[in-house]
mmCIF file of C-alpha atoms and ligand atoms in Angstrom:
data_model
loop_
_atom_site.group_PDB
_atom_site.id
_atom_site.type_symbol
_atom_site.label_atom_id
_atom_site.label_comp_id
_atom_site.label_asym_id
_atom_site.label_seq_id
_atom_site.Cartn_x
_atom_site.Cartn_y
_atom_site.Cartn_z
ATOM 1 C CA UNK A 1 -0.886 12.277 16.204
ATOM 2 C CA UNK A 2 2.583 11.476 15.061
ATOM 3 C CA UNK A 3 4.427 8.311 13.666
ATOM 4 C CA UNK A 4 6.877 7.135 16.441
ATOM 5 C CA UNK A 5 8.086 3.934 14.572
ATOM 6 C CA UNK A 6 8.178 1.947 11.551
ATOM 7 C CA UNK A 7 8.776 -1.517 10.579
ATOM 8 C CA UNK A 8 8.702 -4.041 7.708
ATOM 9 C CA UNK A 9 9.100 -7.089 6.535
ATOM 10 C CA UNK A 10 9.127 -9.123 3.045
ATOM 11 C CA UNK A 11 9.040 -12.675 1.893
ATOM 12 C CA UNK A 12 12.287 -14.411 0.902
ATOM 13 C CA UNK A 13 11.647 -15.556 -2.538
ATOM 14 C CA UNK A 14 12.418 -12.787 -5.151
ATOM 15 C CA UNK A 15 10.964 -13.500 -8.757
ATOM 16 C CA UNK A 16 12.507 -11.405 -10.976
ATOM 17 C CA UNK A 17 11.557 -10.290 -14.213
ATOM 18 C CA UNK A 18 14.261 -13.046 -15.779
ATOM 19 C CA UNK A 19 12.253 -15.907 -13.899
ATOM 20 C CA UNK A 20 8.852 -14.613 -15.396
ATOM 21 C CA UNK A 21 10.076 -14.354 -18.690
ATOM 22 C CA UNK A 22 10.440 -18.205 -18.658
ATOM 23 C CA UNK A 23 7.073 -19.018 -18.321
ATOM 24 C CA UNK A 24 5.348 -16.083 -19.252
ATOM 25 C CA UNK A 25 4.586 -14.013 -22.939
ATOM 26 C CA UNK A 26 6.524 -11.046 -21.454
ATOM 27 C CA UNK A 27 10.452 -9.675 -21.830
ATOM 28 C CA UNK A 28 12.353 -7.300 -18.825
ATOM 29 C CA UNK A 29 12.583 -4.885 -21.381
ATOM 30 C CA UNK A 30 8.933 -4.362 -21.515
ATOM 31 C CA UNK A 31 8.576 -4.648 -17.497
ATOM 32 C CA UNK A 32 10.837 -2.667 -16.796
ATOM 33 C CA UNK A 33 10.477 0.327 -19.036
ATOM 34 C CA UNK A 34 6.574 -0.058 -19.150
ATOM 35 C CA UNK A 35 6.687 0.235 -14.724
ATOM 36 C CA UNK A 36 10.077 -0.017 -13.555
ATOM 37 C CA UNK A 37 9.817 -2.691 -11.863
ATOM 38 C CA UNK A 38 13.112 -5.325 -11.844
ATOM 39 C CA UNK A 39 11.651 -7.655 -9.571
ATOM 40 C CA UNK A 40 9.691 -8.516 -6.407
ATOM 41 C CA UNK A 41 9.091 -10.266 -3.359
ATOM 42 C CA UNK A 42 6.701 -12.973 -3.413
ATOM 43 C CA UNK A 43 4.995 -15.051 -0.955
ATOM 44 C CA UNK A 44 6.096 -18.780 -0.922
ATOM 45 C CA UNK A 45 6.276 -20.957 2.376
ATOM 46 C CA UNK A 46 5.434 -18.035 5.000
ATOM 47 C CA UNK A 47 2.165 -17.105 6.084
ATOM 48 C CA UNK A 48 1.092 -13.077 5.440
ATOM 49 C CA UNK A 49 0.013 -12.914 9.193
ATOM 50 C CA UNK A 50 4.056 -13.958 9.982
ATOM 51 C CA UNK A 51 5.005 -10.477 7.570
ATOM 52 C CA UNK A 52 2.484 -8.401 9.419
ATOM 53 C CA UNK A 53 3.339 -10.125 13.027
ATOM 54 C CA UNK A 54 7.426 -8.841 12.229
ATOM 55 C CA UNK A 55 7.014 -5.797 10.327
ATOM 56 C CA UNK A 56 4.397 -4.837 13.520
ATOM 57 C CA UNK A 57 7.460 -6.042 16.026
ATOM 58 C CA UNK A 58 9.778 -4.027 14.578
ATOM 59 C CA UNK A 59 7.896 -1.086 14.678
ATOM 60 C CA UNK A 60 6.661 -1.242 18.194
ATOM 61 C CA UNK A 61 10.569 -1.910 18.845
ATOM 62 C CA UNK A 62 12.003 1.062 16.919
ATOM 63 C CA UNK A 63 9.105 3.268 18.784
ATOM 64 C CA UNK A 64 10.368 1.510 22.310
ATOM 65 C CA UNK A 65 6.832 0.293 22.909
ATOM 66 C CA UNK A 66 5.656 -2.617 24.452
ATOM 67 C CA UNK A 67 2.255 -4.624 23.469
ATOM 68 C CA UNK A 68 0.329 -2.854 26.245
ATOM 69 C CA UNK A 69 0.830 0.200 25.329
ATOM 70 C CA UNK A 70 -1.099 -0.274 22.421
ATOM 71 C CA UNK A 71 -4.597 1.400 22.474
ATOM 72 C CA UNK A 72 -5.862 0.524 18.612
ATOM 73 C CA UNK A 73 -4.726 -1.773 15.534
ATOM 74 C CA UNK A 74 -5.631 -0.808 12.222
ATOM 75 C CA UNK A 75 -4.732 -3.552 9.513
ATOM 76 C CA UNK A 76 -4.924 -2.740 5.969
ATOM 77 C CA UNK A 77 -5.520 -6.001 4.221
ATOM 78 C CA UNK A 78 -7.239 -6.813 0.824
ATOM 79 C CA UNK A 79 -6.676 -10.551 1.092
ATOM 80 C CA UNK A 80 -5.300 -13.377 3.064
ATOM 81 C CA UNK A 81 -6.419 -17.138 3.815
ATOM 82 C CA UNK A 82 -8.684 -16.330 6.992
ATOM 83 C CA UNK A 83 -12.198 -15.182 5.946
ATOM 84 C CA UNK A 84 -12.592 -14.907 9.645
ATOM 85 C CA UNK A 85 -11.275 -13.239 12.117
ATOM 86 C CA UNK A 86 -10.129 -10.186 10.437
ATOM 87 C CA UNK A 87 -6.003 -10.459 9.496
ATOM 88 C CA UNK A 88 -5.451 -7.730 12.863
ATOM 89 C CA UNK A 89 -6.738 -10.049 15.372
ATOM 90 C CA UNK A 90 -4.555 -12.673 14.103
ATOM 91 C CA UNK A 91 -1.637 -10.618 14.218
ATOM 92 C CA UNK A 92 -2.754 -9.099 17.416
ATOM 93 C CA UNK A 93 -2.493 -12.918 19.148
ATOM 94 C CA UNK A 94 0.764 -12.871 17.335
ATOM 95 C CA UNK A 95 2.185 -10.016 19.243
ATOM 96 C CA UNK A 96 0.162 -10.156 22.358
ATOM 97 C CA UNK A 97 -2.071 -7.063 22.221
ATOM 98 C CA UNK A 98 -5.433 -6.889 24.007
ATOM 99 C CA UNK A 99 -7.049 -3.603 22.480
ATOM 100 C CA UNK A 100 -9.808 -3.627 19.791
ATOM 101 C CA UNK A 101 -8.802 -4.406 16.070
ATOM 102 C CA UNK A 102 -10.433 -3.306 13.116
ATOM 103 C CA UNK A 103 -9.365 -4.811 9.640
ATOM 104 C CA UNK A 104 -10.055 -2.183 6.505
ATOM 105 C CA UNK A 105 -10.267 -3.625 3.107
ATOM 106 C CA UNK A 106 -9.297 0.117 1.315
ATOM 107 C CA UNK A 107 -6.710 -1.288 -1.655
ATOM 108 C CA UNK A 108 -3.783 0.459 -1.912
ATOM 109 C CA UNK A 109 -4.708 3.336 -0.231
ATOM 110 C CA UNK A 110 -4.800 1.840 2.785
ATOM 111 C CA UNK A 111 -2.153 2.262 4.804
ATOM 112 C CA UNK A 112 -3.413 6.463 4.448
ATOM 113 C CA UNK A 113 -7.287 5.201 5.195
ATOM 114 C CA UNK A 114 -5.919 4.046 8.615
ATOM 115 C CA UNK A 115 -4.256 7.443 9.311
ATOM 116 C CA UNK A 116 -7.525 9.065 8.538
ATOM 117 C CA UNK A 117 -9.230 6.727 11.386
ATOM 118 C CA UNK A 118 -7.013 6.656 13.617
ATOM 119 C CA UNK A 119 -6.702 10.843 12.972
ATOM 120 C CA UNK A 120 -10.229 10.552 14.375
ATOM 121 C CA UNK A 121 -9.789 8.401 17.921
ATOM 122 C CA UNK A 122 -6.870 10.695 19.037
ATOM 123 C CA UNK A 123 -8.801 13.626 17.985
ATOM 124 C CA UNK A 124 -11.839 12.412 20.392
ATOM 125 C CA UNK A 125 -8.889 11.166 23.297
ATOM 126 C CA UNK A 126 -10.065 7.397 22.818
ATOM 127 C CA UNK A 127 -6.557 6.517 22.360
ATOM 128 C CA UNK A 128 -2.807 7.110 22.921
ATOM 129 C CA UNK A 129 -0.469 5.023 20.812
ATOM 130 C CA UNK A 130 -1.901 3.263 17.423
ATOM 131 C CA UNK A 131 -0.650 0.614 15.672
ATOM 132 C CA UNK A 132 -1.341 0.312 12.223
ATOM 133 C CA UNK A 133 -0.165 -3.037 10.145
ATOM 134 C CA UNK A 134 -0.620 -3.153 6.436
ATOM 135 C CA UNK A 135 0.065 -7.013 4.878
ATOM 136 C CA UNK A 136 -1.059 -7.863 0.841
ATOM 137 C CA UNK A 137 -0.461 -10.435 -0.831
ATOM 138 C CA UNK A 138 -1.693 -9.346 -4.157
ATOM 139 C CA UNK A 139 0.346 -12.374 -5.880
ATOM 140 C CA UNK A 140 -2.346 -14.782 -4.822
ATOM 141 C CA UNK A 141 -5.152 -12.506 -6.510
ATOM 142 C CA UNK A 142 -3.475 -12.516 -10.040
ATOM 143 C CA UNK A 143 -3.556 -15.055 -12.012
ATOM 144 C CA UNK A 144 -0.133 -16.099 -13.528
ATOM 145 C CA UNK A 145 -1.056 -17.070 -16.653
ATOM 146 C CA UNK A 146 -2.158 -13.058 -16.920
ATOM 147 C CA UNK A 147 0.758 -10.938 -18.390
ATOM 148 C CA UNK A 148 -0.962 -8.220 -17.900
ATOM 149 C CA UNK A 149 -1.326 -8.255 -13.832
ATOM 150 C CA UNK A 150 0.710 -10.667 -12.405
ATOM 151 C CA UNK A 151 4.384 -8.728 -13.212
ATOM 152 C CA UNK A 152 2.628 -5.980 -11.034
ATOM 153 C CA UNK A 153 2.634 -7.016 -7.854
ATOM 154 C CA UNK A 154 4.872 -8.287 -5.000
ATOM 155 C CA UNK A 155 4.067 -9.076 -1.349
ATOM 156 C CA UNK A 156 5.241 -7.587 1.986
ATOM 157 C CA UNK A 157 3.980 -5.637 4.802
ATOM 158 C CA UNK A 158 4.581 -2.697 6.604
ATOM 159 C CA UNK A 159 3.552 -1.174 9.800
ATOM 160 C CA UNK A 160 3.786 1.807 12.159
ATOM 161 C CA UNK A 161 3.458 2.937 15.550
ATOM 162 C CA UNK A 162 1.321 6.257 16.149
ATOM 163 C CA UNK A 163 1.523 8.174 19.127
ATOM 164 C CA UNK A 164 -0.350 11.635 21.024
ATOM 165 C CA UNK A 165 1.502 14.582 18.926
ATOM 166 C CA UNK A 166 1.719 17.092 16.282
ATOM 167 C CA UNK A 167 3.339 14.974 13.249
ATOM 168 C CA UNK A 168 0.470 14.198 11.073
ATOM 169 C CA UNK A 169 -1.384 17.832 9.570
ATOM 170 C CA UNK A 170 -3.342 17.264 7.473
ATOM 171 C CA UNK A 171 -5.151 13.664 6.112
ATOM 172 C CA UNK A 172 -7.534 13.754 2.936
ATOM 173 C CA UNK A 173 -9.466 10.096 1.987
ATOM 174 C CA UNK A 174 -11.727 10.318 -1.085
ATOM 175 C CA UNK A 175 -14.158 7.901 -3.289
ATOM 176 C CA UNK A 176 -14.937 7.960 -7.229
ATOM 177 C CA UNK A 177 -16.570 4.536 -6.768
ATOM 178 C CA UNK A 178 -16.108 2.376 -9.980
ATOM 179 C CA UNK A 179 -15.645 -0.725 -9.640
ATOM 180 C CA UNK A 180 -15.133 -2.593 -12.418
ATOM 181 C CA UNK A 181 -11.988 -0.820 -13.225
ATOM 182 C CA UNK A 182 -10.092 -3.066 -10.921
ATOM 183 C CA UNK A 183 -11.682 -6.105 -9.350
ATOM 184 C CA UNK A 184 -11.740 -10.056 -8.107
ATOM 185 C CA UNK A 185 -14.118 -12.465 -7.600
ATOM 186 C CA UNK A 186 -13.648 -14.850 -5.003
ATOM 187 C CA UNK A 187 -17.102 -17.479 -4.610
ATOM 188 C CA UNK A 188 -18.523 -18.141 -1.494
ATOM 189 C CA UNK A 189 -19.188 -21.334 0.307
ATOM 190 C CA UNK A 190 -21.939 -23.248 -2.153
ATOM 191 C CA UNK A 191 -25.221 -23.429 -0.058
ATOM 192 C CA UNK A 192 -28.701 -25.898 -0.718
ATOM 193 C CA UNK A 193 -29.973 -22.616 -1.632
ATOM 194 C CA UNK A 194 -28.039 -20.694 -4.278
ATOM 195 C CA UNK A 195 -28.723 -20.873 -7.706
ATOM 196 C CA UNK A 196 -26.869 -17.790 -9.210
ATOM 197 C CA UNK A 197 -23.578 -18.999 -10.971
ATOM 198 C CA UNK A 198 -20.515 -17.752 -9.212
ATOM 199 C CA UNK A 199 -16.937 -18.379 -10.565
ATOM 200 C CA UNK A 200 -13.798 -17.722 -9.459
ATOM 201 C CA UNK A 201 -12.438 -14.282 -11.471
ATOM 202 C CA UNK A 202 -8.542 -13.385 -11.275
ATOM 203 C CA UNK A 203 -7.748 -10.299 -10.777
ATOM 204 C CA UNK A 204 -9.043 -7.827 -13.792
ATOM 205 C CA UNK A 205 -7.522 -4.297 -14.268
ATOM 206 C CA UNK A 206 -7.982 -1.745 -16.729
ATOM 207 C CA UNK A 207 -4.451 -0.483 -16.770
ATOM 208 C CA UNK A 208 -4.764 2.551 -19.211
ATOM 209 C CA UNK A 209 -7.888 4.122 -17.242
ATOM 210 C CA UNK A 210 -6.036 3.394 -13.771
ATOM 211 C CA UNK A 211 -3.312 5.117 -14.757
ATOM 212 C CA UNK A 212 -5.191 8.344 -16.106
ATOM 213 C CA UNK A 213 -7.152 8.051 -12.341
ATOM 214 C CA UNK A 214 -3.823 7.732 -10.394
ATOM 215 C CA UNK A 215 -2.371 10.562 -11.585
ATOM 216 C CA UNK A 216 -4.921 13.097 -11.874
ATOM 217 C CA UNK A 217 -6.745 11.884 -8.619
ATOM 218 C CA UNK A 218 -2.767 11.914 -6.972
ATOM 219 C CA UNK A 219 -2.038 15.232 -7.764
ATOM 220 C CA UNK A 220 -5.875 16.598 -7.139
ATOM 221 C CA UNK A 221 -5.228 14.902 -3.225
ATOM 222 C CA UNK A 222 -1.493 16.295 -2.856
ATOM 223 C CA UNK A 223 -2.246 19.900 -3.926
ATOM 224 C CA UNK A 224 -5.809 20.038 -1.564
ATOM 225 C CA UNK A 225 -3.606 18.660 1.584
ATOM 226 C CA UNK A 226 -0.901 20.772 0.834
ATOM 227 C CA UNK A 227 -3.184 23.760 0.632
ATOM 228 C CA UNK A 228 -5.090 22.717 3.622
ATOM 229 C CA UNK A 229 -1.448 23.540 5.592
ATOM 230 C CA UNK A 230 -1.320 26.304 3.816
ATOM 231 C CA UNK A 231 2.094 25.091 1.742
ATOM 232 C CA UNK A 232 3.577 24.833 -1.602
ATOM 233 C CA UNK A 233 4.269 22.028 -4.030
ATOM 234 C CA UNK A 234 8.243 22.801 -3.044
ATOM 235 C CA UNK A 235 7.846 22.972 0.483
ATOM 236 C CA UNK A 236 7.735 19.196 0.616
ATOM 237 C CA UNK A 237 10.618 17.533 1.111
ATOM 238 C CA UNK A 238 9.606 14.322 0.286
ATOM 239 C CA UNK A 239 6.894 12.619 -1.776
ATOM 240 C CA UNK A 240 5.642 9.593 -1.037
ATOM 241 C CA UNK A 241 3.744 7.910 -3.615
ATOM 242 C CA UNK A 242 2.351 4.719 -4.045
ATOM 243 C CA UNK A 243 4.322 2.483 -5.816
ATOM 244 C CA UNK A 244 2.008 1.436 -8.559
ATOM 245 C CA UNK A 245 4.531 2.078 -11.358
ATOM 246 C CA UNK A 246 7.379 4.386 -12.079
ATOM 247 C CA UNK A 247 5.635 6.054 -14.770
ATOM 248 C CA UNK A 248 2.647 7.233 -12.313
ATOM 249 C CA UNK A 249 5.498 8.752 -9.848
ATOM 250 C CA UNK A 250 7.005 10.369 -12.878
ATOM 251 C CA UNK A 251 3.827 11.689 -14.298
ATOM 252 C CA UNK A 252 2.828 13.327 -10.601
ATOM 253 C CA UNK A 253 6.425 14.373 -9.969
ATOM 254 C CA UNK A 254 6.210 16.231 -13.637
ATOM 255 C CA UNK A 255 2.845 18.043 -13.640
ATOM 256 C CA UNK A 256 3.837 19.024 -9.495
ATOM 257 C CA UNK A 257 6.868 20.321 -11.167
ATOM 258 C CA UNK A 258 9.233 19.048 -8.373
ATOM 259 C CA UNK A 259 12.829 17.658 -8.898
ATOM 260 C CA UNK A 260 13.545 14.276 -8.819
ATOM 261 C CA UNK A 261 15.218 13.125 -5.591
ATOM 262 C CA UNK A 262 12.065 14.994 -3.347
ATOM 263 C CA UNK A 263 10.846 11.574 -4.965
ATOM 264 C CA UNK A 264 12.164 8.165 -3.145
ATOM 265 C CA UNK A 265 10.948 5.118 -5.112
ATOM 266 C CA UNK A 266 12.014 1.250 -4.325
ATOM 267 C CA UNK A 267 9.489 -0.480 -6.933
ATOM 268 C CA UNK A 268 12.543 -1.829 -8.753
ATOM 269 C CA UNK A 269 12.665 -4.373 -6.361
ATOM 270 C CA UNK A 270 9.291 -4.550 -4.949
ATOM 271 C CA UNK A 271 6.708 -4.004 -7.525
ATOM 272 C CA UNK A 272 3.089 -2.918 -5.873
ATOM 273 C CA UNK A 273 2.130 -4.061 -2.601
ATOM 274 C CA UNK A 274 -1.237 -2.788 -2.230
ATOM 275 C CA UNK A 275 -1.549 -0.980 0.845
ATOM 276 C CA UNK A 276 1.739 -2.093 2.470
ATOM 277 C CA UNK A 277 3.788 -0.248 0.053
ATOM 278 C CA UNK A 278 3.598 3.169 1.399
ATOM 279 C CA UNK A 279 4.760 1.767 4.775
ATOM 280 C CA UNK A 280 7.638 0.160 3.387
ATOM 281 C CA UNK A 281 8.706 2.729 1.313
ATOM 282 C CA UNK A 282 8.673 4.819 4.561
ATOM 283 C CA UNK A 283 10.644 2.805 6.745
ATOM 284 C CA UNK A 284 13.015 1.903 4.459
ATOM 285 C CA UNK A 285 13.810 5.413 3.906
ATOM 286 C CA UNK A 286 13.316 6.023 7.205
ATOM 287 C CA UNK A 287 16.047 2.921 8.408
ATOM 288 C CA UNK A 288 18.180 4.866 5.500
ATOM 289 C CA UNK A 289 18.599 7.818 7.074
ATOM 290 C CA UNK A 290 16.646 10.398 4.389
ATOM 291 C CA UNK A 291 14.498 12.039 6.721
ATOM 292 C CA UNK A 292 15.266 14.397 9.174
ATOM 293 C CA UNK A 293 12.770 16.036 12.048
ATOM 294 C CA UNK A 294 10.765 18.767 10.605
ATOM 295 C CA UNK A 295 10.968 17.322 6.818
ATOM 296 C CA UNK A 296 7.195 17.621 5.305
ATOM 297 C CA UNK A 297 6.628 14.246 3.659
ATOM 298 C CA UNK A 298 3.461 13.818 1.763
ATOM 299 C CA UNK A 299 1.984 10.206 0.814
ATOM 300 C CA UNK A 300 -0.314 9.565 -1.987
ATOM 301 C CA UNK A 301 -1.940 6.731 -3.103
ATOM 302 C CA UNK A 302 -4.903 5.393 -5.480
ATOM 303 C CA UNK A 303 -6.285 1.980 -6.427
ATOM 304 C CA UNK A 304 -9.190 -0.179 -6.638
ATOM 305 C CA UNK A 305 -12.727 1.127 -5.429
ATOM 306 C CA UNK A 306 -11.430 3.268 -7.238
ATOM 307 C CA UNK A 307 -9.902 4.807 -3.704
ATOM 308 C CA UNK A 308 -7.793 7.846 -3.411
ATOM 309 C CA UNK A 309 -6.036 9.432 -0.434
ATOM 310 C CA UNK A 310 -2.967 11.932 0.634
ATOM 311 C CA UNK A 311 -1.454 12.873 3.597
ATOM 312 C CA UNK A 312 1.043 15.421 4.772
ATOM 313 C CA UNK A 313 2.919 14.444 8.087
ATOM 314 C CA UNK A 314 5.993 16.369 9.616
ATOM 315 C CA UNK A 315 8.645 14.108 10.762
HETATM 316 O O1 UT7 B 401 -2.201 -0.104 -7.396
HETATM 317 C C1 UT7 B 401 -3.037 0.724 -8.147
HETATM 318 C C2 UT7 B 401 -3.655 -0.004 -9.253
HETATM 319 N N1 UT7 B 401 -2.898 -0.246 -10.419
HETATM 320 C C3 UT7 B 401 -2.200 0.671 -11.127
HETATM 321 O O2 UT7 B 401 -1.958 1.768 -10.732
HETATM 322 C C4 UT7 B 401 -1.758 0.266 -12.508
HETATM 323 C C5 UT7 B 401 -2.059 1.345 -13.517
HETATM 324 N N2 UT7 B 401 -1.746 0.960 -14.877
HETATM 325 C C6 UT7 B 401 -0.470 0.703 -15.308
HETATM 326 O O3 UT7 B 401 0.460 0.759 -14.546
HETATM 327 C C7 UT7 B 401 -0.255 0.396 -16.765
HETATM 328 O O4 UT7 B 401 -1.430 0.661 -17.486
HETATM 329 C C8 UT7 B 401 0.201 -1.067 -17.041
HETATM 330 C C9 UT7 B 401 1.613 -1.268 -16.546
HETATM 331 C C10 UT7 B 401 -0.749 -2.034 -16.342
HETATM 332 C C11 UT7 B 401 0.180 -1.366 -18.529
HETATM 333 O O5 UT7 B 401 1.015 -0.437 -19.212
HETATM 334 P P1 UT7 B 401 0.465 0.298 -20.522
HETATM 335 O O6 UT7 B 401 1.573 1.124 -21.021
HETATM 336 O O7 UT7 B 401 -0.811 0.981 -20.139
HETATM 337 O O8 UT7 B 401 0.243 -0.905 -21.512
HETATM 338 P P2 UT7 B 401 -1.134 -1.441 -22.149
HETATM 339 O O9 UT7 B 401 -1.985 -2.081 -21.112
HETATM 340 O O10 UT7 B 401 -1.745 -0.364 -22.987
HETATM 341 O O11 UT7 B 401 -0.573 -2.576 -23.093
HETATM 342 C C12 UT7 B 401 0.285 -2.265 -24.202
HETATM 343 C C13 UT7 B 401 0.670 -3.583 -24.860
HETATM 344 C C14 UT7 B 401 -0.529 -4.492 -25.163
HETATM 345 O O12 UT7 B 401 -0.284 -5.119 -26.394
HETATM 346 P P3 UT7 B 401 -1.001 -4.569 -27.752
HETATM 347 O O13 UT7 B 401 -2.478 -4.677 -27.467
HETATM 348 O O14 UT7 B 401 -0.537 -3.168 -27.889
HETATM 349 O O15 UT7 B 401 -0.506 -5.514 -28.782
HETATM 350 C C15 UT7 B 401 -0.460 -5.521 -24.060
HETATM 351 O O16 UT7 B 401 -1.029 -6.765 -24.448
HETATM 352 O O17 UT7 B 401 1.533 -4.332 -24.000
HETATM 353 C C16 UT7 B 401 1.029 -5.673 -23.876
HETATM 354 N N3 UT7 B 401 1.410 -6.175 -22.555
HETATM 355 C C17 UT7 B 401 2.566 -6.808 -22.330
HETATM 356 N N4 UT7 B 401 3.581 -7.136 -23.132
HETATM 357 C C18 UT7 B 401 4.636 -7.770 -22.585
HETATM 358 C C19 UT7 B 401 0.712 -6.082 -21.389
HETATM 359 N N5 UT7 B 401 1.423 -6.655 -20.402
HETATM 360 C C20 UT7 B 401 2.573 -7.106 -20.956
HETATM 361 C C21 UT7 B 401 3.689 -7.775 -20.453
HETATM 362 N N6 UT7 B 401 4.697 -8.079 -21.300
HETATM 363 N N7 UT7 B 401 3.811 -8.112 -19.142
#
């Protein structure tokens, strides 16, 4: 398979690190040199199925595909209001598609989780064109009392268009299932039967230990992909990594011992959308100009489960 279009979209309201500073124990100095991260884009009056519905459009537009076309949607989605139906069949009403849709809860990894999948139905000819939409809004699973978490994160989504081809070599997905390093607990419905106490939990993280995973797990998932196509760590000309925090990117981009600018990055002004932010990072580089056909990009990215994947496509 190959990706034939991109697409993304973000709410309006941008906090930045100034505005949490005046209700929160926190400075920009530590935000920003602690994770880069300037500001973000947080959900306020739209609803996350309206993100995924244009950042979906715009993708089936720049691929020049029409609704019908569409074989497959993947979403990528860790939360949203509708316990039911799954976040893709809401944007699939959105956008008038009539193929199956299958929501994946995979954290940030997401967005390379779908690859993997859909990897499998156009290696078994059950489809032709894929969509895959990625939408997070990890601001509503943070509490904002919670210095710790809620300067993380900002909203968006991001989507792409995936079509019969050669693009995407090689896909790796991989487990080290732990799950209290990164976790929230939403109750249920109460029922006459229940008796176990269930409270509400924001979302807990245990920054140091997800950091030490990201990187190690990251570069583990880029080098076995990469050697899988049988490449080098400098015969990529872009990486693109989840953007968790600038000091994870740095820390892969040192021990790969690749320059710099092989490295595009736009946390500054997003902060970490879960799964959507390896889509957006793409098409915004993409809608930039950076890549050009035949560049090797590889994608990385790690988060709660604790989840891991990597993927090395040729544009
Ligand atoms: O999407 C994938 C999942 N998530 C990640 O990949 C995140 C991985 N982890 C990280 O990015 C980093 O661990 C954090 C950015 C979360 C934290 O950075 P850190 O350098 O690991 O800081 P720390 O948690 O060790 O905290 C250092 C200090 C603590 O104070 P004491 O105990 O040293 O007095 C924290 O209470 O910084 C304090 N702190 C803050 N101070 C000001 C924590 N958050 C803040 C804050 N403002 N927002």
């Amino acid at each position: 398979m190959k990706i034939i279009g991109t697409g993304s979209a973000l709410p309006k309201k941008v906090v930045t690190n100034g505005d949490l500073e005046s209700f929160l124990d926190t400075t920009d100095d530590w935000i920003v040199s602690r994770t880069g991260i300037h500001s973000r884009h947080v959900i306020s009056d739209e609803r996350l199925e309206d993100l995924g519905r244009d950042a979906a459009l715009k993708a089936l537009a720049d691929a020049g595909q029409k609704p019908e076309d569409i074989d497959l949607l993947l979403c990528s989605n860790v939360v949203n209001e509708y316990m039911t139906p799954g976040l893709g069949c809401i944007i699939a009403a959105a956008i008038g598609l009539h193929c199956p849709c299958i929501d994946i809860n995979c954290a940030c990894p997401g967005f390379i989780y779908a690859l993997d999948i859909a990897d499998s139905y156009f290696k078994v000819g059950k489809v032709k064109n894929v969509l895959v939409v990625c939408a997070e809004e990890p601001s509503r699973m943070t509490s904002w009392q919670d210095r710790a978490t809620c300067v993380l994160f900002g909203d968006g989504a991001g989507a792409v268009v995936l079509s019969e081809g050669e693009g995407v070599r090689s896909v790796r997905i991989g487990a080290r299932p732990d799950p209290d390093k990164i976790w929230q607990f939403r109750p249920l419905e109460p029922t006459p039967f229940v008796t176990k106490t269930e409270t509400g939990v924001p979302l807990q993280m245990q920054g140091r230990e997800v950091f030490r995973f990201a990187v190690t797990a990251s570069v583990e998932d880029i080098k076995a992909v990469l050697a899988e196509a049988g490449l080098g760590v400098q015969d990529v000309d872009y990486y693109m990594i989840h953007q968790a925090n600038l000091r994870i990117v740095e820390g892969i981009r040192t021990r790969l011992g690749v320059p710099e600018d092989k490295f595009p990055t736009n946390i500054a002004d997003h902060g970490n959308s879960s799964s959507a932010s390896c889509p957006i990072l793409l098409d915004e580089c993409k809608r930039k100009g950076l890549f050009k056909p035949g560049d090797k990009l590889v994608f990385s990215a790690f988060g709660a489960g604790l989840l891991t994947a990597a993927a090395l496509v040729e544009w």
